[in-house]
Short mmCIF file of C-alpha atoms in Angstrom, two decimals:
data_model
loop_
_atom_site.label_atom_id
_atom_site.label_comp_id
_atom_site.label_asym_id
_atom_site.label_seq_id
_atom_site.Cartn_x
_atom_site.Cartn_y
_atom_site.Cartn_z
CA GLU J 269 83.28 54.26 48.73
CA THR J 270 81.32 56.02 45.94
CA GLY J 271 82.77 58.40 43.57
CA VAL J 272 86.54 58.84 42.55
CA THR J 273 88.76 58.30 45.62
CA GLN J 274 92.60 59.53 46.18
CA THR J 275 94.63 58.51 48.89
CA PRO J 276 96.79 59.85 50.21
CA ARG J 277 95.70 63.41 51.28
CA HIS J 278 98.80 64.69 52.34
CA LEU J 279 101.90 64.12 51.11
CA VAL J 280 105.63 65.47 52.42
CA MET J 281 108.58 63.60 50.71
CA GLY J 282 112.52 65.06 50.37
CA MET J 283 113.27 65.20 46.90
CA THR J 284 115.57 62.06 46.54
CA ASN J 285 112.25 59.47 47.99
CA LYS J 286 109.85 57.30 46.21
CA LYS J 287 106.53 58.06 46.66
CA SER J 288 102.99 56.36 44.52
CA LEU J 289 99.55 58.19 44.70
CA LYS J 290 96.52 56.11 44.00
CA CYS J 291 93.24 56.92 42.55
CA GLU J 292 90.18 54.25 42.77
CA GLN J 293 86.87 55.66 40.54
CA HIS J 294 83.72 53.40 41.92
CA LEU J 295 81.15 54.72 39.07
CA GLY J 296 82.24 52.19 36.14
CA HIS J 297 84.06 54.22 33.70
CA ASN J 298 86.80 53.43 30.84
CA ALA J 299 88.56 56.38 31.22
CA MET J 300 90.87 57.94 33.66
CA TYR J 301 94.10 60.95 34.24
CA TRP J 302 96.18 62.85 36.36
CA TYR J 303 96.19 66.87 36.64
CA LYS J 304 98.08 69.53 38.45
CA GLN J 305 96.81 72.16 40.22
CA SER J 306 98.85 74.63 41.87
CA ALA J 307 98.02 78.43 42.82
CA LYS J 308 96.74 80.88 40.27
CA LYS J 309 97.37 78.66 37.51
CA PRO J 310 94.40 76.65 35.07
CA LEU J 311 94.75 72.57 35.70
CA GLU J 312 97.19 71.08 33.95
CA LEU J 313 96.20 67.85 32.37
CA MET J 314 99.41 65.24 33.02
CA PHE J 315 98.61 61.64 31.77
CA VAL J 316 94.76 60.50 30.03
CA TYR J 317 94.31 56.32 30.11
CA SER J 318 91.70 55.86 28.26
CA LEU J 319 90.22 51.87 28.11
CA GLU J 320 93.10 51.40 29.55
CA GLU J 321 95.15 52.98 26.76
CA ARG J 322 97.95 55.81 27.90
CA VAL J 323 97.77 58.60 25.86
CA GLU J 324 101.50 60.49 26.07
CA ASN J 325 101.83 63.87 27.26
CA ASN J 326 104.95 64.75 26.61
CA SER J 327 105.22 68.50 28.36
CA VAL J 328 105.13 66.53 31.77
CA PRO J 329 108.77 64.94 32.88
CA SER J 330 110.14 61.53 33.39
CA ARG J 331 110.19 61.42 36.71
CA PHE J 332 106.38 61.28 37.18
CA SER J 333 105.52 57.93 36.35
CA PRO J 334 101.90 57.17 35.23
CA GLU J 335 100.34 53.19 36.06
CA CYS J 336 96.86 51.93 34.74
CA PRO J 337 96.45 48.74 36.15
CA ASN J 338 91.94 48.15 35.27
CA SER J 339 90.12 50.79 34.49
CA SER J 340 89.53 51.04 37.99
CA HIS J 341 92.80 52.10 39.90
CA LEU J 342 95.55 54.35 38.64
CA PHE J 343 98.39 54.95 39.98
CA LEU J 344 101.65 58.08 39.63
CA HIS J 345 104.52 57.26 40.71
CA LEU J 346 106.96 59.71 41.64
CA HIS J 347 110.58 59.80 41.84
CA THR J 348 113.64 62.72 42.16
CA LEU J 349 111.17 65.18 42.28
CA GLN J 350 111.37 69.29 42.68
CA PRO J 351 110.38 71.30 44.36
CA GLU J 352 108.06 73.16 41.76
CA ASP J 353 106.38 70.02 41.85
CA SER J 354 104.48 70.71 44.85
CA ALA J 355 101.10 71.02 43.92
CA LEU J 356 97.83 69.67 44.86
CA TYR J 357 97.43 66.26 42.04
CA LEU J 358 93.57 65.52 40.96
CA CYS J 359 92.52 62.14 39.35
CA ALA J 360 89.49 62.53 37.29
CA SER J 361 87.22 59.86 35.83
CA SER J 362 84.60 59.43 33.19
CA GLN J 363 83.11 57.51 30.71
CA GLU J 364 85.15 57.72 27.39
CA GLY J 365 84.08 60.07 24.58
CA VAL J 366 83.59 63.41 23.68
CA GLY J 367 80.68 65.68 26.21
CA GLN J 368 81.67 63.18 28.93
CA PRO J 369 82.02 64.87 32.06
CA GLN J 370 84.84 63.99 34.11
CA HIS J 371 84.45 63.72 37.46
CA PHE J 372 87.07 64.19 40.27
CA GLY J 373 89.04 63.18 43.68
CA ASP J 374 89.56 65.48 46.69
CA GLY J 375 92.86 65.41 45.75
CA THR J 376 96.42 64.68 47.14
CA ARG J 377 98.71 68.27 48.83
CA LEU J 378 102.12 67.20 47.68
CA SER J 379 104.69 69.12 49.65
CA ILE J 380 108.20 68.67 47.98
CA LEU J 381 111.87 69.44 50.78
CA GLU D 125 94.61 76.96 20.42
CA ASP D 126 92.35 76.33 22.31
CA GLN D 127 91.78 78.67 24.84
CA VAL D 128 89.26 79.60 28.06
CA THR D 129 89.31 82.96 29.65
CA GLN D 130 87.25 83.49 33.00
CA SER D 131 85.56 86.86 34.09
CA PRO D 132 86.12 88.26 36.86
CA GLU D 133 89.37 86.19 39.19
CA ALA D 134 87.16 87.02 42.03
CA LEU D 135 83.65 88.56 43.21
CA ARG D 136 82.47 89.66 46.44
CA LEU D 137 78.48 89.46 46.60
CA GLN D 138 76.10 90.73 49.24
CA GLU D 139 73.60 87.62 50.33
CA GLY D 140 70.77 88.31 48.26
CA GLU D 141 72.89 89.44 45.78
CA SER D 142 72.30 88.25 41.84
CA SER D 143 75.34 88.37 40.02
CA SER D 144 76.87 86.24 36.98
CA LEU D 145 80.24 84.88 36.15
CA ASN D 146 81.99 84.77 32.22
CA CYS D 147 83.35 82.86 30.78
CA SER D 148 85.13 82.98 27.37
CA TYR D 149 86.17 80.42 25.05
CA THR D 150 88.55 79.69 21.99
CA VAL D 151 87.64 76.73 20.13
CA SER D 152 87.50 74.90 16.76
CA GLY D 153 84.64 72.43 17.24
CA LEU D 154 82.98 73.03 20.62
CA ARG D 155 81.87 69.34 21.94
CA GLY D 156 80.82 70.74 25.28
CA LEU D 157 81.51 73.28 27.38
CA PHE D 158 81.88 72.31 31.15
CA TRP D 159 81.17 73.97 34.30
CA TYR D 160 82.50 72.60 37.87
CA ARG D 161 82.94 73.80 41.38
CA GLN D 162 85.50 73.88 43.94
CA ASP D 163 85.43 74.42 47.48
CA PRO D 164 88.65 74.72 49.40
CA GLY D 165 91.19 71.27 49.86
CA LYS D 166 88.42 69.34 47.84
CA GLY D 167 88.53 68.06 44.22
CA PRO D 168 85.77 70.46 41.49
CA GLU D 169 82.61 68.86 41.49
CA PHE D 170 80.96 68.75 38.55
CA LEU D 171 77.44 71.24 37.82
CA PHE D 172 76.37 71.03 34.26
CA THR D 173 77.47 70.35 30.81
CA LEU D 174 76.46 72.52 27.91
CA TYR D 175 76.88 71.60 24.24
CA SER D 176 75.21 74.33 21.55
CA ALA D 177 74.38 77.48 21.86
CA GLY D 178 70.53 78.42 23.51
CA GLU D 179 71.50 75.91 25.50
CA GLU D 180 70.48 76.06 29.54
CA LYS D 181 70.96 74.42 32.54
CA GLU D 182 69.71 74.88 35.86
CA LYS D 183 70.30 73.98 39.96
CA GLU D 184 68.77 75.26 42.25
CA ARG D 185 70.04 78.74 42.32
CA LEU D 186 72.54 78.62 39.47
CA LYS D 187 71.73 78.51 35.62
CA ALA D 188 74.39 77.83 32.86
CA THR D 189 73.94 79.63 29.29
CA LEU D 190 75.77 79.02 26.29
CA THR D 191 76.40 81.23 23.30
CA LYS D 192 79.24 80.51 20.26
CA LYS D 193 81.57 82.58 21.78
CA GLU D 194 80.68 82.73 26.13
CA SER D 195 78.65 81.00 29.16
CA PHE D 196 77.55 82.48 31.37
CA LEU D 197 76.62 81.61 35.30
CA HIS D 198 74.26 83.34 36.37
CA ILE D 199 73.42 83.67 40.31
CA THR D 200 70.17 83.95 41.50
CA ALA D 201 69.64 85.42 45.41
CA PRO D 202 73.16 84.15 46.58
CA LYS D 203 73.64 82.78 49.95
CA PRO D 204 77.25 82.16 52.08
CA GLU D 205 77.28 78.29 51.19
CA ASP D 206 77.55 79.58 47.14
CA SER D 207 81.18 81.07 48.00
CA ALA D 208 83.71 78.66 46.23
CA THR D 209 85.84 78.88 43.18
CA TYR D 210 84.12 78.32 39.94
CA LEU D 211 85.22 76.63 36.63
CA CYS D 212 84.92 76.73 33.25
CA ALA D 213 86.84 73.61 30.48
CA VAL D 214 86.19 73.13 27.52
CA HIS D 215 86.43 69.48 25.44
CA SER D 216 89.90 70.15 23.34
CA ARG D 217 91.35 67.44 21.50
CA TYR D 218 94.14 66.05 22.80
CA SER D 219 95.77 64.24 21.06
CA ASN D 220 94.77 62.34 17.90
CA SER D 221 92.86 59.73 19.86
CA GLY D 222 91.33 61.72 22.54
CA TYR D 223 90.21 64.63 24.21
CA ALA D 224 90.35 66.29 27.53
CA LEU D 225 89.10 69.19 29.45
CA ASN D 226 90.91 72.59 29.43
CA PHE D 227 90.05 74.33 31.99
CA GLY D 228 90.17 78.27 32.83
CA LYS D 229 91.60 79.82 35.70
CA GLY D 230 88.34 80.09 37.23
CA THR D 231 86.63 82.87 39.68
CA SER D 232 86.40 82.59 43.39
CA LEU D 233 83.06 84.13 44.41
CA LEU D 234 82.73 84.96 47.85
CA VAL D 235 78.80 85.38 49.73
CA THR D 236 78.88 87.75 52.84
CA PRO D 237 75.82 87.48 54.93
#
């Protein structure tokens, strides 16, 4: 495996379900990110993990909970989601530091029933 | 507040018809401007980073340029396989401890034979 891998690629869940999205990077990077991509809107940054330390994004609802057990793996735990949370969730990684490009996975397409 | 505006929103070109995409930005101290390409159902693919006004980068039919207020992505003699959404982003301060990418909404490019 190379680059950034996200699983599952597609997920359909009810509002009361609990599920997790997984991201793995094979680039030797030390920072990882979660983004939300909705139609007609720019990518929205949700969470940043730099050197395995989480940088809080206070605008993200608590029904989204990230976890970064090591520099290669990132999870997004989902609980009691709303229909407006349906979107493409993208994971990215980079070397920590200003000016470093981020490399993205192909995302998880999430649909909330 | 840092802002990124891309124009046009959509662009349709004939094969071989050269054109340019625009990315205007306002940021307090540019630390990197990034261009990405995104195909349907895929994550953004990194193309270029530009750091200072006057800088240019090239890759096949694409050339990115940067001024103090905007960046252009020039597409020379495009082919149908260049059809994609092109995203522009700047590195913005995300918190006291880090930076993350601030994206525009993108330009959807369609190249017809």
